[in-house]
PDB file of C-alpha atoms in Angstrom:
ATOM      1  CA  UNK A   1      66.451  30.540  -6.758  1.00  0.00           C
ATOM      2  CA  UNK A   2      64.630  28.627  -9.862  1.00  0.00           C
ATOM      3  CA  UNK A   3      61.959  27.601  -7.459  1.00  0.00           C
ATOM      4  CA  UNK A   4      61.345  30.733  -5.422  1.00  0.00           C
ATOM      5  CA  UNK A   5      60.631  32.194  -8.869  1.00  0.00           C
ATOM      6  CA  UNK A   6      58.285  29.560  -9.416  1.00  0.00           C
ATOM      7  CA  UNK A   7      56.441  30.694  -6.242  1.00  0.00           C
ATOM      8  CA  UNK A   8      56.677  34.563  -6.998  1.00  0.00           C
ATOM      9  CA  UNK A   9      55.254  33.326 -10.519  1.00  0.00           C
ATOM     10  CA  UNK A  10      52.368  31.275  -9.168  1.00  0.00           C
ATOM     11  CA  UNK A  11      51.749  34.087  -6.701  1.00  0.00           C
ATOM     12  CA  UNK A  12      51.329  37.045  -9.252  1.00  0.00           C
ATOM     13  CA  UNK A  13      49.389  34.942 -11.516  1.00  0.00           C
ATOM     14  CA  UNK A  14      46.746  34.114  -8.639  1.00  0.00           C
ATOM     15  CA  UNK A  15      46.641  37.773  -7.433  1.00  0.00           C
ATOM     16  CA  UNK A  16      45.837  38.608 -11.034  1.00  0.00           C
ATOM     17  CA  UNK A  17      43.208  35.925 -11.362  1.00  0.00           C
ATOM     18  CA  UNK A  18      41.672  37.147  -8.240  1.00  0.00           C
ATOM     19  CA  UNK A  19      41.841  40.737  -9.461  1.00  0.00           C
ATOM     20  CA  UNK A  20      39.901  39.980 -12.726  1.00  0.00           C
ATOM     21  CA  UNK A  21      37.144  38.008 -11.137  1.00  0.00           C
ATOM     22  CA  UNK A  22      37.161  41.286  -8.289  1.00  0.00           C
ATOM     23  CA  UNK A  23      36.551  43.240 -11.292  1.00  0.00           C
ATOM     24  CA  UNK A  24      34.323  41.411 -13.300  1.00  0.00           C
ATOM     25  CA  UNK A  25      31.910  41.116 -10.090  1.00  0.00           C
ATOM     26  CA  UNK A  26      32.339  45.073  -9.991  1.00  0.00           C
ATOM     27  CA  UNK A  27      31.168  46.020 -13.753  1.00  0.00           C
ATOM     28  CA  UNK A  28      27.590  47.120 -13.827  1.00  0.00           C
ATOM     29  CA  UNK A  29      25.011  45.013 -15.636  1.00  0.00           C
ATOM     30  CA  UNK A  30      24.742  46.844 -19.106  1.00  0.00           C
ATOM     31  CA  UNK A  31      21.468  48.151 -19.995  1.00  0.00           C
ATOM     32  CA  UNK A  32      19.229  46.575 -22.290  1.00  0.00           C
ATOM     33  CA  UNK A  33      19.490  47.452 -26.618  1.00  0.00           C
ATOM     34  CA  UNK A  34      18.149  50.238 -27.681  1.00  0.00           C
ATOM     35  CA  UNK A  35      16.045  51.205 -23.648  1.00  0.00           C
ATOM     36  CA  UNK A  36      14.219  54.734 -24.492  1.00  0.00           C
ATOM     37  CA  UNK A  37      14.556  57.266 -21.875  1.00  0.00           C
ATOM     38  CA  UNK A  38      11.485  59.488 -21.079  1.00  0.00           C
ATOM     39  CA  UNK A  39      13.377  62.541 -22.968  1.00  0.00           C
ATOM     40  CA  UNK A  40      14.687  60.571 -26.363  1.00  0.00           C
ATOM     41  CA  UNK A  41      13.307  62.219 -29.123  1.00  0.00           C
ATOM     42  CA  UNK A  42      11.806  58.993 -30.277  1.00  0.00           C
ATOM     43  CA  UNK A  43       9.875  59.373 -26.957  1.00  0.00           C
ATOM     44  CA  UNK A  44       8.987  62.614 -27.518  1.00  0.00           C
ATOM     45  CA  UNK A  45       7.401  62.001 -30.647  1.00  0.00           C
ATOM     46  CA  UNK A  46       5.237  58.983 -29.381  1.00  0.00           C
ATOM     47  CA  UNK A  47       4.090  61.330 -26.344  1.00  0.00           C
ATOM     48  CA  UNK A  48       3.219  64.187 -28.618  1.00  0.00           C
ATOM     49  CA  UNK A  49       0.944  61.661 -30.622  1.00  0.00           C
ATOM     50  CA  UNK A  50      -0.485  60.109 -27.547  1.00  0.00           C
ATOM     51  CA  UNK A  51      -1.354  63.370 -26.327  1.00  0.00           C
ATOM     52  CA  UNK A  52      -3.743  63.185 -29.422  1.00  0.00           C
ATOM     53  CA  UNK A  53      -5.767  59.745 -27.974  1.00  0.00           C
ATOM     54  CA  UNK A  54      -5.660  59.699 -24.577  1.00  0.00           C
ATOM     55  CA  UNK A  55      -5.140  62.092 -21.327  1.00  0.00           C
ATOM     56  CA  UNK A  56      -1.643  60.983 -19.454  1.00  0.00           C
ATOM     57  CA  UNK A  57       1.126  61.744 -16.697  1.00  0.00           C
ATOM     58  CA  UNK A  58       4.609  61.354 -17.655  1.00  0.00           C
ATOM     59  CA  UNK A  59       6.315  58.927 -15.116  1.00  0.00           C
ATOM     60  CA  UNK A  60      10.237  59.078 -14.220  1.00  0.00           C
ATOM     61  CA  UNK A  61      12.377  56.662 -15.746  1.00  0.00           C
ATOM     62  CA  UNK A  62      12.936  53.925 -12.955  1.00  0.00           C
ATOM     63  CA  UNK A  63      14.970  50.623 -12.904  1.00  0.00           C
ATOM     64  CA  UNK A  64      14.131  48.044  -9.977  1.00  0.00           C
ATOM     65  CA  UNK A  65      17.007  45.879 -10.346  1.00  0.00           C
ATOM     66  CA  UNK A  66      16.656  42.332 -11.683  1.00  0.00           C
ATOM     67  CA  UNK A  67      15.755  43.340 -15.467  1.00  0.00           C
ATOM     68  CA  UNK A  68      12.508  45.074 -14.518  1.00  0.00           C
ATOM     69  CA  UNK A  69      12.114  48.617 -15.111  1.00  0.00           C
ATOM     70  CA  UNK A  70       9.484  51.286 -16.308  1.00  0.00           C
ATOM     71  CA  UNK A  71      11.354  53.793 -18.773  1.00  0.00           C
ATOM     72  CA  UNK A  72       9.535  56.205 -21.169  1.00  0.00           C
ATOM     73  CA  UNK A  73       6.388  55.559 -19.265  1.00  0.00           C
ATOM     74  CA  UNK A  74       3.488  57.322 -18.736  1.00  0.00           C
ATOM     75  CA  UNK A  75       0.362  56.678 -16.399  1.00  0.00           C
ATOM     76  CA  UNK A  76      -2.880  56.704 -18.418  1.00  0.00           C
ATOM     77  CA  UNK A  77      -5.829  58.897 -17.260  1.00  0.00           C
ATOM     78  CA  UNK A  78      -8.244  58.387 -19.886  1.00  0.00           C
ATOM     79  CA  UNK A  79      -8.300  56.091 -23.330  1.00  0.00           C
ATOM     80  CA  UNK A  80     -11.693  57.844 -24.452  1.00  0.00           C
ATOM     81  CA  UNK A  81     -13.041  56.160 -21.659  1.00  0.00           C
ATOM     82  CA  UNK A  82     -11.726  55.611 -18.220  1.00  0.00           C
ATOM     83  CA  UNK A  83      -9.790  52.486 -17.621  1.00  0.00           C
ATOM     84  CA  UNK A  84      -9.047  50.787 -14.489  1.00  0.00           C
ATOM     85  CA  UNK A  85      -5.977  49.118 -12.658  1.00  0.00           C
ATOM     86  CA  UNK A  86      -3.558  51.283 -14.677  1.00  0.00           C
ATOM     87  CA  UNK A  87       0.122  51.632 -13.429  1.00  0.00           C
ATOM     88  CA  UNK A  88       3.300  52.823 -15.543  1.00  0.00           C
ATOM     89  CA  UNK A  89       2.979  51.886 -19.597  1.00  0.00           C
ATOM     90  CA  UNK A  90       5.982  52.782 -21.983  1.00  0.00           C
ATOM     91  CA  UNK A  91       4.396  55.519 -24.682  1.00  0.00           C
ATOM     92  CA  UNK A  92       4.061  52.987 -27.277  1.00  0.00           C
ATOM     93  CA  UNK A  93       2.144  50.693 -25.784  1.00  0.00           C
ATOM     94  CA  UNK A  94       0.210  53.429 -24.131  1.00  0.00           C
ATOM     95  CA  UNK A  95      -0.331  54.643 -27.683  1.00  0.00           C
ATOM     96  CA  UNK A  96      -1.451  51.266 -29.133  1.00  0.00           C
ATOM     97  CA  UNK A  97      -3.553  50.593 -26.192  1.00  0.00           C
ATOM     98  CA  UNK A  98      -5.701  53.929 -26.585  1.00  0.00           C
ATOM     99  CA  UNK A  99      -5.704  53.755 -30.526  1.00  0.00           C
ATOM    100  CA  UNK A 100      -7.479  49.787 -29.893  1.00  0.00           C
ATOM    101  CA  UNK A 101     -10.054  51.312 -27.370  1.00  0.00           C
ATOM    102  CA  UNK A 102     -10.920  54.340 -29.160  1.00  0.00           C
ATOM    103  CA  UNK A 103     -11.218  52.627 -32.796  1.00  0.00           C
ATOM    104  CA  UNK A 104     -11.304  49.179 -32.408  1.00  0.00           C
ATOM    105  CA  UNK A 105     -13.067  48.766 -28.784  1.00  0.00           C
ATOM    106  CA  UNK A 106     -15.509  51.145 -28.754  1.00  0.00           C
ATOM    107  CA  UNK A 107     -17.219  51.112 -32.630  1.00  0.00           C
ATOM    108  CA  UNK A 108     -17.649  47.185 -31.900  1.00  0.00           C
ATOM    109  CA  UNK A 109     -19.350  47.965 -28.724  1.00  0.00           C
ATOM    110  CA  UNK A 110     -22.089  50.203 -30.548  1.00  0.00           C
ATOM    111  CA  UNK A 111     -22.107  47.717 -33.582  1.00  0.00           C
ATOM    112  CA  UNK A 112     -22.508  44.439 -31.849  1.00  0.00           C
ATOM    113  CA  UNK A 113     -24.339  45.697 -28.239  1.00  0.00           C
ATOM    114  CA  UNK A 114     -25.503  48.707 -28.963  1.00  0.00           C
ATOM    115  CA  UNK A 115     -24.084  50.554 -26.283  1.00  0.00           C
ATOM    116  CA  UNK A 116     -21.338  52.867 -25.465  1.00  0.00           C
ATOM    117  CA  UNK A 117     -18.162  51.935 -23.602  1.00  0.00           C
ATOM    118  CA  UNK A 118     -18.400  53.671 -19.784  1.00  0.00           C
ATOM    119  CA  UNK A 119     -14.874  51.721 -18.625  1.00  0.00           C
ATOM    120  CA  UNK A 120     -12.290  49.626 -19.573  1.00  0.00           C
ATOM    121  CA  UNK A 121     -11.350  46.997 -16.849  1.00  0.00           C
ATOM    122  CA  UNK A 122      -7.984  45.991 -16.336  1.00  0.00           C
ATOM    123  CA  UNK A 123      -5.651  43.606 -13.776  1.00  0.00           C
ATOM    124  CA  UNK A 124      -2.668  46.045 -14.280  1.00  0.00           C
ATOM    125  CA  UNK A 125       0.424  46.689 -16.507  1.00  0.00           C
ATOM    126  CA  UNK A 126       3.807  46.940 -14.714  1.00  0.00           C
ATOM    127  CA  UNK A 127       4.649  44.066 -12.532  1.00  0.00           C
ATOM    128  CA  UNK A 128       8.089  42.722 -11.656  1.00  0.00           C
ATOM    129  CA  UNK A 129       7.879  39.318 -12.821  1.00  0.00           C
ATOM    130  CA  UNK A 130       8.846  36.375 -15.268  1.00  0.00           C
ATOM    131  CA  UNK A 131       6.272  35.018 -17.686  1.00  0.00           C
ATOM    132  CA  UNK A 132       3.117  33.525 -15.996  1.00  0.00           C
ATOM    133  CA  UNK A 133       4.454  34.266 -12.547  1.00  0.00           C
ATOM    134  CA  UNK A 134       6.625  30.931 -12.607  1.00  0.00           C
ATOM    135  CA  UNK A 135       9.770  31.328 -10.220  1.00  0.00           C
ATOM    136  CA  UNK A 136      12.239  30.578 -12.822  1.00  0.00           C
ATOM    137  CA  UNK A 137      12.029  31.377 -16.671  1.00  0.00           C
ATOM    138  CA  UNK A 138      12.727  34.700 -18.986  1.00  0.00           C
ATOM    139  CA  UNK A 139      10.815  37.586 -17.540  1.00  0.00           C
ATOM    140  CA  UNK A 140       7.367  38.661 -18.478  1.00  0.00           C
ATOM    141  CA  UNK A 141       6.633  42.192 -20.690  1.00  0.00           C
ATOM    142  CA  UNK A 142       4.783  43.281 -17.658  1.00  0.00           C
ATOM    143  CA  UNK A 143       8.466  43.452 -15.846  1.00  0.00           C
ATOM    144  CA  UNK A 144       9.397  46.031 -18.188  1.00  0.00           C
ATOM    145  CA  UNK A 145       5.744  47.926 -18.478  1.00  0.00           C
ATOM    146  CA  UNK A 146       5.025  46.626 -22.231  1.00  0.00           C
ATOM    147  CA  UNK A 147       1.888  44.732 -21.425  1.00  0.00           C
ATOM    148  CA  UNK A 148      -1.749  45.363 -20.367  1.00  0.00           C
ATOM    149  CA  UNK A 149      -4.279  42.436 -18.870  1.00  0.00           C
ATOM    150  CA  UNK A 150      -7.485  43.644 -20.191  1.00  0.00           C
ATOM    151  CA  UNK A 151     -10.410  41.878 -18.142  1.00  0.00           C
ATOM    152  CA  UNK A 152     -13.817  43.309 -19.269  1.00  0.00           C
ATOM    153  CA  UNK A 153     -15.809  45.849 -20.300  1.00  0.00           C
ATOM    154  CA  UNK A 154     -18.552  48.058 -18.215  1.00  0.00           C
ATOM    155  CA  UNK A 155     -21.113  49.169 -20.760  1.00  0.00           C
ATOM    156  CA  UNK A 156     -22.916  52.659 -20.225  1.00  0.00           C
ATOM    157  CA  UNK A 157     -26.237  50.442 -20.277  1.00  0.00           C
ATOM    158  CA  UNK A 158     -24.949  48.803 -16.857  1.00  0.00           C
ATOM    159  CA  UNK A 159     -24.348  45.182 -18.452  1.00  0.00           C
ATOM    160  CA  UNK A 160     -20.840  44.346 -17.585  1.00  0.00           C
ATOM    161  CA  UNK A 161     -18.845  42.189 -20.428  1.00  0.00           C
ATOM    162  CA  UNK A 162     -16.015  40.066 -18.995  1.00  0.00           C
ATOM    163  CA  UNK A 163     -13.281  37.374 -20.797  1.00  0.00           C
ATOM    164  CA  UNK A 164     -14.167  34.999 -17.875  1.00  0.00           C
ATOM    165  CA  UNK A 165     -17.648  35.224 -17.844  1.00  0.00           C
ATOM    166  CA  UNK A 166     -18.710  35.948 -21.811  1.00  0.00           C
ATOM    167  CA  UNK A 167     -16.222  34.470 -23.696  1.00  0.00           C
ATOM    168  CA  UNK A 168     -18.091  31.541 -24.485  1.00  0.00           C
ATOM    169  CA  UNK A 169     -21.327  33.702 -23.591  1.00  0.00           C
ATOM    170  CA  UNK A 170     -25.011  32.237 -24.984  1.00  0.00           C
ATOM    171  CA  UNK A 171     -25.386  35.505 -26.770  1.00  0.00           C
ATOM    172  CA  UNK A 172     -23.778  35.597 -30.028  1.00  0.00           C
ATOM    173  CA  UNK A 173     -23.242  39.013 -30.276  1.00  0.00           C
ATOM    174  CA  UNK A 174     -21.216  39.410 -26.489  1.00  0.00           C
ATOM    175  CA  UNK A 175     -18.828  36.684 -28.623  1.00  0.00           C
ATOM    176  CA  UNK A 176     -18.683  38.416 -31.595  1.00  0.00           C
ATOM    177  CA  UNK A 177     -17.825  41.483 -29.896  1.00  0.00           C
ATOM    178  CA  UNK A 178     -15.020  39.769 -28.489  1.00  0.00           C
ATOM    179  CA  UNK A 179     -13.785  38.110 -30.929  1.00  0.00           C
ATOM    180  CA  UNK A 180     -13.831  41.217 -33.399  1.00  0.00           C
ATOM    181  CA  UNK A 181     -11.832  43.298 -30.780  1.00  0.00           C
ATOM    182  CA  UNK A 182      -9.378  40.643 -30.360  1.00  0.00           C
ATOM    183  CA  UNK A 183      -8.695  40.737 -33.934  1.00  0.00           C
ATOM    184  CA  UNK A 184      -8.496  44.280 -33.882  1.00  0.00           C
ATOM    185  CA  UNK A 185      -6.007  43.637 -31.228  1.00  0.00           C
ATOM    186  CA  UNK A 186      -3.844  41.175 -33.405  1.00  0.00           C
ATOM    187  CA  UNK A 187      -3.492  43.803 -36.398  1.00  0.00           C
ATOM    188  CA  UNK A 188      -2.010  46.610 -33.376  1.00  0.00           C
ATOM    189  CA  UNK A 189      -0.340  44.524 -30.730  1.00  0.00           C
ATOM    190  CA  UNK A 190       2.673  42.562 -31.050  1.00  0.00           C
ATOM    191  CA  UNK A 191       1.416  39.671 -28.332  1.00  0.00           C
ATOM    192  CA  UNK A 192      -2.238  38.828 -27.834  1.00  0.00           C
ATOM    193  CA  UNK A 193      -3.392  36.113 -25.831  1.00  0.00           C
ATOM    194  CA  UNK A 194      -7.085  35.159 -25.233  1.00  0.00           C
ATOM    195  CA  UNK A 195      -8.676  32.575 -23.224  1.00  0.00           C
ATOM    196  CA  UNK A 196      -8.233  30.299 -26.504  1.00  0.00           C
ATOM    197  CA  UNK A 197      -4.433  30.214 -25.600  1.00  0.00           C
ATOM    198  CA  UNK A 198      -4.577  28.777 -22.442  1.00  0.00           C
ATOM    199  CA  UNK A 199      -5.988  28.165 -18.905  1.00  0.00           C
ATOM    200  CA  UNK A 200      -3.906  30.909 -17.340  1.00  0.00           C
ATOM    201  CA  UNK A 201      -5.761  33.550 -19.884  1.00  0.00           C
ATOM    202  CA  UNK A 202      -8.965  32.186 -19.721  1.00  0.00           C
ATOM    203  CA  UNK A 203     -10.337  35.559 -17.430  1.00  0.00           C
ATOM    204  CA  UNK A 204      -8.527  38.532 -19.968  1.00  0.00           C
ATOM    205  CA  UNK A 205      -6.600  39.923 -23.188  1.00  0.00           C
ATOM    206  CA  UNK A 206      -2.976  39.623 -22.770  1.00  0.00           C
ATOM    207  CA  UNK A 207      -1.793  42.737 -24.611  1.00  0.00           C
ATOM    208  CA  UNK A 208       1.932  43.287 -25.602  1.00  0.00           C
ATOM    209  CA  UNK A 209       4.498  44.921 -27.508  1.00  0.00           C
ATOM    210  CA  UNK A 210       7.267  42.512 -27.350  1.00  0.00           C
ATOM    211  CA  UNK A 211       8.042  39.523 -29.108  1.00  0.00           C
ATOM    212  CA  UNK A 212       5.897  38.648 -32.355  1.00  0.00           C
ATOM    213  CA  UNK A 213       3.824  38.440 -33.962  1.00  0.00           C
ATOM    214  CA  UNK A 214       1.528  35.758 -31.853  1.00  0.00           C
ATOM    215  CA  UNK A 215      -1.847  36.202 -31.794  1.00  0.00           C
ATOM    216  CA  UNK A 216      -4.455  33.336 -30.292  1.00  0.00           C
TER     217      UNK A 216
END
């Protein structure tokens, strides 16, 4: 009797082990702190601002699985100038982006060339991915549309600036206006990365609002 007990015992207690890992498998992944929805009031606020710099379409709140999602995003139509490459942004960095191109951006363009902006070029803003495209690693702002790759710069008088191509340009005022709008960049963006970071930044502005403050 003692030892069919035993069994019954051993039995129930595996069932039940079995059962918890069932159910720990079955809980959804919690969402991330403090994720704004398109319709917080928070949200609201920063789109009612935004509306003030820049023209914009508010995009649905989606989550792709695997940490990357696009909530309180908007697509941007126009900064003050149009900019290219643009997919989902959240509202705040939507906001910060088209507050640096309309006063940081564009006055350094008519100080140090002496033309206007005509475009903003761009590789892009929401891309499901961890940090410098390596296969393993935390993921990237871009997975969760907080960053913007800014590339170059087409100028109304038809020169075209670009990170790759000027940054290091023989004409000291192309690198001053570079440098100038990158530290404009540093005193609005959380995250900016230049070609003096690294190798894998050497063609555009990294632009984020995550972790920080790093600026180089």
């Amino acid at each position: 009797m003692g030892r069919n007990l035993a069994v019954v015992a051993g039995v129930a207690l595996l069932l039940a082990a079995c059962t918890g890992r069932d159910e720990q498998r079955a809980q959804p992944r919690p969402s991330p702190p403090n994720r704004l929805t398109i319709d917080s009031p928070q949200v609201r606020v920063c789109l009612a601002n935004l509306g003030q710099l820049a023209r914009f379409s508010a995009l649905p709140d989606r989550d792709y699985g695997g940490g990357c999602y696009s909530f309180a995003s908007v697509k941007l139509l126009d900064a003050g100038v149009p900019v290219s490459n643009l997919g989902a942004m959240n509202c705040s960095l939507a906001a910060t982006f088209s507050a640096w191109v309309r006063n940081g951006v564009m006055p350094a363009a008519r100080l140090y060339l002496r033309s206007e902006i005509a475009k903003v070029e761009t590789f892009g803003t929401y891309s499901c991915r961890n940090v410098n495209g390596a296969l393993a690693g935390r993921l990237s702002e871009h997975a969760t549309a907080n960053a913007v790759d800014v590339s170059g710069f087409l100028l109304a008088d038809g020169r075209q600036i670009t990170l790759k191509k000027d940054w290091n340009s023989p004409d000291a005022d192309v690198r001053s206006f570079l440098l100038v709008i990158r530290t404009s960049a540093c005193r609005r963006f959380k995250t900016v990365l230049s070609p003096d970071y690294n190798s894998l930044h050497a063609d555009h502005f990294h632009l984020d609002m995550g972790r920080g403050p790093f600026c180089r």
